[in-house]
CSV table of C-alpha atoms in Angstrom, one decimal:
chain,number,residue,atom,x,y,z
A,238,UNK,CA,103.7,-11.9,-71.8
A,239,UNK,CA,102.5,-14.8,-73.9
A,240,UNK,CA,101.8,-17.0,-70.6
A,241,UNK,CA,99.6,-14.0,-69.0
A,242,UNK,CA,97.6,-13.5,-72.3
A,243,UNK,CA,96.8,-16.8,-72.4
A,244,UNK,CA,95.4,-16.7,-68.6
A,245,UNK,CA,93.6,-14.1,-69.6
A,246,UNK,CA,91.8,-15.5,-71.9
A,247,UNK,CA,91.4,-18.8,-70.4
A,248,UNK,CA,89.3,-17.1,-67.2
A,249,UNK,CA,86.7,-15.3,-69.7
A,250,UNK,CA,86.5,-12.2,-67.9
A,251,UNK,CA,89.8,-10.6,-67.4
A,252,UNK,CA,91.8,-8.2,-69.4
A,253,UNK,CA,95.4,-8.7,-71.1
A,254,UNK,CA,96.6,-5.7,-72.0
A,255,UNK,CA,99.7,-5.2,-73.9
A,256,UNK,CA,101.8,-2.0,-72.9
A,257,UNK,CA,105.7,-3.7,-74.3
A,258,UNK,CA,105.1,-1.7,-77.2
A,259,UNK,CA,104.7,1.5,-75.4
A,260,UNK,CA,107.2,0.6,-72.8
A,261,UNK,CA,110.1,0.4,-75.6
A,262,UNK,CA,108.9,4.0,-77.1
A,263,UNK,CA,109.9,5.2,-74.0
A,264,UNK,CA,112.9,3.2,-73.8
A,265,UNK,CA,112.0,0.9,-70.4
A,266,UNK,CA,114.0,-0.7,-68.9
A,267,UNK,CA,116.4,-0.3,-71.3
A,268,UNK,CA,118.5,2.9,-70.8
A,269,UNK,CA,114.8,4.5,-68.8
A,270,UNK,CA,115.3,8.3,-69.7
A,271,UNK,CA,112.1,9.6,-68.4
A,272,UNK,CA,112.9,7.8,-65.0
A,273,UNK,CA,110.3,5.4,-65.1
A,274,UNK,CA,111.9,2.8,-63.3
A,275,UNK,CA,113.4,3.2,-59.6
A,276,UNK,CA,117.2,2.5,-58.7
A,277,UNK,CA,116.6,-1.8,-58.8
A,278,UNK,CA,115.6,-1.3,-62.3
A,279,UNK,CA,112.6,-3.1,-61.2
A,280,UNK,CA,110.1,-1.4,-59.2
A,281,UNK,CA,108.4,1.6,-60.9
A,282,UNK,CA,108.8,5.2,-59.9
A,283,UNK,CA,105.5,7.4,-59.4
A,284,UNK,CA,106.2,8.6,-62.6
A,285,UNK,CA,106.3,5.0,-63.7
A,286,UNK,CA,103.3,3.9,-62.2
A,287,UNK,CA,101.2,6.8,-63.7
A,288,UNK,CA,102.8,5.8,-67.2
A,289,UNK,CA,101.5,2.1,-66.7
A,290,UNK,CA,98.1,3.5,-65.0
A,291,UNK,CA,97.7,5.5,-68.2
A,292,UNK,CA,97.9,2.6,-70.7
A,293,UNK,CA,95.6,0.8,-69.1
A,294,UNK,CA,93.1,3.2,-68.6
A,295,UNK,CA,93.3,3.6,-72.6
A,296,UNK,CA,93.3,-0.2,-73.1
A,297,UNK,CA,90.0,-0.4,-71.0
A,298,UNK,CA,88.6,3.0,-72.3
A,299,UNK,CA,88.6,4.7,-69.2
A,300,UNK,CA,89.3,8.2,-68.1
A,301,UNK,CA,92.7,7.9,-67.3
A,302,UNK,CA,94.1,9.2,-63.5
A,303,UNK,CA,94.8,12.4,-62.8
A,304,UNK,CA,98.8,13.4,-63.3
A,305,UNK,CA,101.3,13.6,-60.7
A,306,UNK,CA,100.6,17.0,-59.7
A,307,UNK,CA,103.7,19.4,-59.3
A,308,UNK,CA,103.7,21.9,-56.9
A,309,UNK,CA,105.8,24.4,-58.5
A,310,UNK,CA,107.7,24.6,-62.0
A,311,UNK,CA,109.5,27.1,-64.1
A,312,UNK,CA,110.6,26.4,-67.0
A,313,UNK,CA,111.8,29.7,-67.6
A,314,UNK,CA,110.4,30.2,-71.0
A,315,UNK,CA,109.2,34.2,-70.8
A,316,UNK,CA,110.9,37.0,-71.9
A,317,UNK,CA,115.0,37.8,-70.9
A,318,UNK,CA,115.3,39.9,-67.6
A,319,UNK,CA,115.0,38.8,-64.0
A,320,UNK,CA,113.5,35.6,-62.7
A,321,UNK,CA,110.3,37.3,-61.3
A,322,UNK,CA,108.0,34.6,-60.3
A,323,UNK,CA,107.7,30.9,-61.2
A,324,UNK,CA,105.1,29.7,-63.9
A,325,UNK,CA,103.0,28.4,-61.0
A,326,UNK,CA,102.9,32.2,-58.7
A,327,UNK,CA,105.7,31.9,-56.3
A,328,UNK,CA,108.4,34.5,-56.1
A,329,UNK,CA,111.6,33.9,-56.8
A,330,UNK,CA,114.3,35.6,-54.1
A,331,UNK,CA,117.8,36.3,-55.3
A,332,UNK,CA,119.8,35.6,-52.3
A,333,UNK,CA,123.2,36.6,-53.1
A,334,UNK,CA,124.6,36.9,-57.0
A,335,UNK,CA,123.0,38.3,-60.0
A,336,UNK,CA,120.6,35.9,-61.9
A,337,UNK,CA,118.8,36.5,-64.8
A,338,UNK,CA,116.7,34.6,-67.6
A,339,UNK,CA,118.6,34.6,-71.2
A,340,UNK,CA,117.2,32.3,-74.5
A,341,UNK,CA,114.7,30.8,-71.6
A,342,UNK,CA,117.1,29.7,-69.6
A,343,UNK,CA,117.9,30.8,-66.2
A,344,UNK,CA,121.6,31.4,-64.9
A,345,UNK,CA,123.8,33.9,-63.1
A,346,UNK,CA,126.3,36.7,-64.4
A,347,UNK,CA,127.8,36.5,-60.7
A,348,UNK,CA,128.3,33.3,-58.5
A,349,UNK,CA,124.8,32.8,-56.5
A,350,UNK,CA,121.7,31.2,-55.0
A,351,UNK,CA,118.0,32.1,-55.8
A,352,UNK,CA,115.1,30.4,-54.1
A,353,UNK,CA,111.3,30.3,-53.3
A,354,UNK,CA,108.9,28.9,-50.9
A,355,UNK,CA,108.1,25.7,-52.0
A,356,UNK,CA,106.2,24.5,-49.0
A,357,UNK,CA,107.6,20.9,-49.7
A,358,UNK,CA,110.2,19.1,-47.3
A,359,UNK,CA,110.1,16.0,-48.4
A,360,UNK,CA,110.4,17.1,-51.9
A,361,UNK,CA,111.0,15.4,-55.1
A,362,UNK,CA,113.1,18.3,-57.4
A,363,UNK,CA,114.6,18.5,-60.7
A,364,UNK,CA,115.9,20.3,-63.4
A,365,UNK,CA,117.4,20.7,-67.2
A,366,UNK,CA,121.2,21.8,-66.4
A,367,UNK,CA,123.6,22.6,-68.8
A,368,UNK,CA,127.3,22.1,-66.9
A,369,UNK,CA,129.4,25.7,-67.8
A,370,UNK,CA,133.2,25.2,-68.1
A,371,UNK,CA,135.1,26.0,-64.8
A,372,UNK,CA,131.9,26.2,-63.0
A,373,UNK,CA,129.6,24.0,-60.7
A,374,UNK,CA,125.9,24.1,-60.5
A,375,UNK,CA,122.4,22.8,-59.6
A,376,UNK,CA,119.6,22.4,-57.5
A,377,UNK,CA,118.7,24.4,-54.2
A,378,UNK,CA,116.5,22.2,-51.5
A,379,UNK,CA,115.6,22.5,-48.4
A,380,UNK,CA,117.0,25.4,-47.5
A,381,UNK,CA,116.1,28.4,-45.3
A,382,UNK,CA,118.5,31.5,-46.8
A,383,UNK,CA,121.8,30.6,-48.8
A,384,UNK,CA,123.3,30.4,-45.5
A,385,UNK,CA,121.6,27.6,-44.6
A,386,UNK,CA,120.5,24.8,-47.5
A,387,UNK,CA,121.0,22.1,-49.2
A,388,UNK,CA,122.9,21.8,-52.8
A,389,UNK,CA,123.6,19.2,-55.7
A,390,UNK,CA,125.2,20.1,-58.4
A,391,UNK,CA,127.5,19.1,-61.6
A,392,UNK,CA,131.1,20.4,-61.7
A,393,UNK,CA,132.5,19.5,-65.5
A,394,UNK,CA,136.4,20.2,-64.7
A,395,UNK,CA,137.0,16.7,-62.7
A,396,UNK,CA,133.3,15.2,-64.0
A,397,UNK,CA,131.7,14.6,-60.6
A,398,UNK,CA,128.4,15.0,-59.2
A,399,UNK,CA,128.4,16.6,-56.0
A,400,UNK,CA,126.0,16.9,-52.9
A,401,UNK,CA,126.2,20.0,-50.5
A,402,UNK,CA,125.2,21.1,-47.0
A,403,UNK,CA,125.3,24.7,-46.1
A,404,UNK,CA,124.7,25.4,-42.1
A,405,UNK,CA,125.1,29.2,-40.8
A,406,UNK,CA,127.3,30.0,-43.9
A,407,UNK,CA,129.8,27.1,-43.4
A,408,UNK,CA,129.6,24.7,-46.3
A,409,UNK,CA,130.8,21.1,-46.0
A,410,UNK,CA,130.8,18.2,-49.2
A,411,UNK,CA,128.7,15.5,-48.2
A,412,UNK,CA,129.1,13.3,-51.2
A,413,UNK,CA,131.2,13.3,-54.8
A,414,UNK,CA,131.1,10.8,-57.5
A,415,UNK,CA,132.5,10.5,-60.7
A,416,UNK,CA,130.0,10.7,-63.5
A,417,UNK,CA,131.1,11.4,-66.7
A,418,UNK,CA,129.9,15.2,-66.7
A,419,UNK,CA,131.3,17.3,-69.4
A,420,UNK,CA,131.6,20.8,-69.8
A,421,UNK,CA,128.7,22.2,-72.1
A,422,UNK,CA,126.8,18.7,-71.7
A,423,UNK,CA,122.6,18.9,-70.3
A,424,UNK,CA,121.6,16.9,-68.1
A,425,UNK,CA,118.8,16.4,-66.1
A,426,UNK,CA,119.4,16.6,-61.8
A,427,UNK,CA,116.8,15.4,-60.0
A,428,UNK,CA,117.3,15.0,-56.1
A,429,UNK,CA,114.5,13.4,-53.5
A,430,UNK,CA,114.4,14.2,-49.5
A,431,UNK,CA,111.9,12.0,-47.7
A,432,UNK,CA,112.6,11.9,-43.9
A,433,UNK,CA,116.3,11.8,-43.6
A,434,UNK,CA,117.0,10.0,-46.8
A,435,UNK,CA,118.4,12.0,-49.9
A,436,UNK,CA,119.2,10.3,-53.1
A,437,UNK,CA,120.6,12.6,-56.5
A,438,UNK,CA,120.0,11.5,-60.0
A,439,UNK,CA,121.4,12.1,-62.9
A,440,UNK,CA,120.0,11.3,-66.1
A,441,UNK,CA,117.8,9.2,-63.9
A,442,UNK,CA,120.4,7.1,-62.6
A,443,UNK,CA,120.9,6.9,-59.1
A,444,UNK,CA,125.0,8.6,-58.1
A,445,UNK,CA,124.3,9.7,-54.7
A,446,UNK,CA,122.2,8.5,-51.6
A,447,UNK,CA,122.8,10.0,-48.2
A,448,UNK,CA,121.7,9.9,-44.6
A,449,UNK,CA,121.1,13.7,-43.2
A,450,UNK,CA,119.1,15.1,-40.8
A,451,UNK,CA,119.7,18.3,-41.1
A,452,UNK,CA,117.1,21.1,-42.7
A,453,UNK,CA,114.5,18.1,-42.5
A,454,UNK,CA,111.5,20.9,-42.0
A,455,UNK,CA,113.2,23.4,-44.2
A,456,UNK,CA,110.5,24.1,-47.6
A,457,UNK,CA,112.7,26.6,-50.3
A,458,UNK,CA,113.8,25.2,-53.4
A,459,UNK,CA,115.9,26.9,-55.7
A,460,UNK,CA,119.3,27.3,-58.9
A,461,UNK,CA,123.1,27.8,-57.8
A,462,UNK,CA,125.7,28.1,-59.9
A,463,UNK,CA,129.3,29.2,-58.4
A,464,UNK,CA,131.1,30.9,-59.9
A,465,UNK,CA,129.5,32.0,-63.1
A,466,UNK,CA,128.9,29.4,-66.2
A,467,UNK,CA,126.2,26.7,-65.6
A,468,UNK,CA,122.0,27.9,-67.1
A,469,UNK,CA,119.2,25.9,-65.6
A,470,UNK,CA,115.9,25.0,-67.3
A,471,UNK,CA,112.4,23.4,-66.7
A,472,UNK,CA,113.1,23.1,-62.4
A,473,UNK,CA,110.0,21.5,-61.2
A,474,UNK,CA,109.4,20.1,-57.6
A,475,UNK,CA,106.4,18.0,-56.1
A,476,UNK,CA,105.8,16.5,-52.9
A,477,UNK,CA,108.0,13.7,-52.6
């Protein structure tokens, strides 16, 4: 930092600006909870980049850039009933289950899947999930119907993260990993799909990447919990 400053000032007409300050309100690199940094710890994430973007825009007085813009969201914040449509118009369809929003948070009274059209398959998705005792549950992507989808979700019993493919109603595990999840614990699941690649988050820290082909053009995005237990809050996706 010291080395750059003094660069700066030694050409006359560039600009050092400072954004360590910043950085460690938001706790980069250290333990990165808004997901600012990428899986090396190194490289910045979108979200990163528009965080640095930002700071210097205000250090040079400029406007700053436009925000990452998300395609859909729900935070489910309205009033207790059923899941109607998202914050940003699309429909919500209740494949199979009952869900229903309670204390603005959205969840199901019998094991099932709920999605929209997202128009996103390479999609960047995530959401606020609180793990229910004896029950798994997450994110929806790329998926068609609830016969045919993608799935990652948290299942507290044995503390794993899990990644799911659905094809014609048969359902196969394509990846588990032990992470520490606990029943009654929120966490924040974010999954990206770019081409074949799909990585899952948790607490933005990289636990699964997979190699899948399968449901590549496929554009709903949606909440599962099986059987009943888990609540899911503030899902947003954007093109990934």
């Amino acid at each position: 930092r010291d080395a750059m400053a003094a660069v700066a000032a030694a050409h006359g007409k560039a600009v050092f600006i400072d954004v360590s300050a910043q950085a460690e309100t938001v706790l980069m690199p250290s333990t990165d909870s808004y997901d600012l940094l990428d899986t090396d710890h190194v490289h910045q994430t979108d979200a990163g980049h528009l965080f640095m973007a930002n700071r210097i825009a205000a250090g040079l007085r400029l406007s700053p850039p436009a925000p990452i813009p998300y395609t859909v969201k729900d935070t489910f914040g309205r009033v207790d009933g059923s899941l109607g449509t998202t914050e940003t118009g699309q429909t919500w369809t209740v494949h199979t289950g009952v869900a229903a929003i309670a204390s603005k948070r959205a969840g199901f009274t019998t094991a099932g899947t709920a999605t929209f059209e997202a128009s996103l398959a390479d999609v960047d998705v995530s959401a606020s999930v609180l793990a229910g005792s004896g029950s798994r549950g997450g994110v929806v992507f790329r998926a068609i119907d609830d016969a045919n989808r993608w799935y990652a979700s948290l299942e507290p019993t044995a503390g794993n993260v899990e990644l799911w493919a659905t094809q014609t109603g048969g359902t196969a595990n394509v990846a588990t990993v032990a992470s520490g999840i606990v029943a009654g614990g929120v966490y924040t699941l974010r999954v990206v799909a770019v081409g074949s690649a799909i990585r899952v988050y948790v607490n933005g820290v990289s636990r699964i990447t997979a190699t899948n082909t399968l449901f590549q053009t496929a554009t709903r995005v949606g909440i599962r919990s099986s059987p009943i237990g888990c609540t899911i809050a503030n899902l947003s996706a954007r093109p990934a």
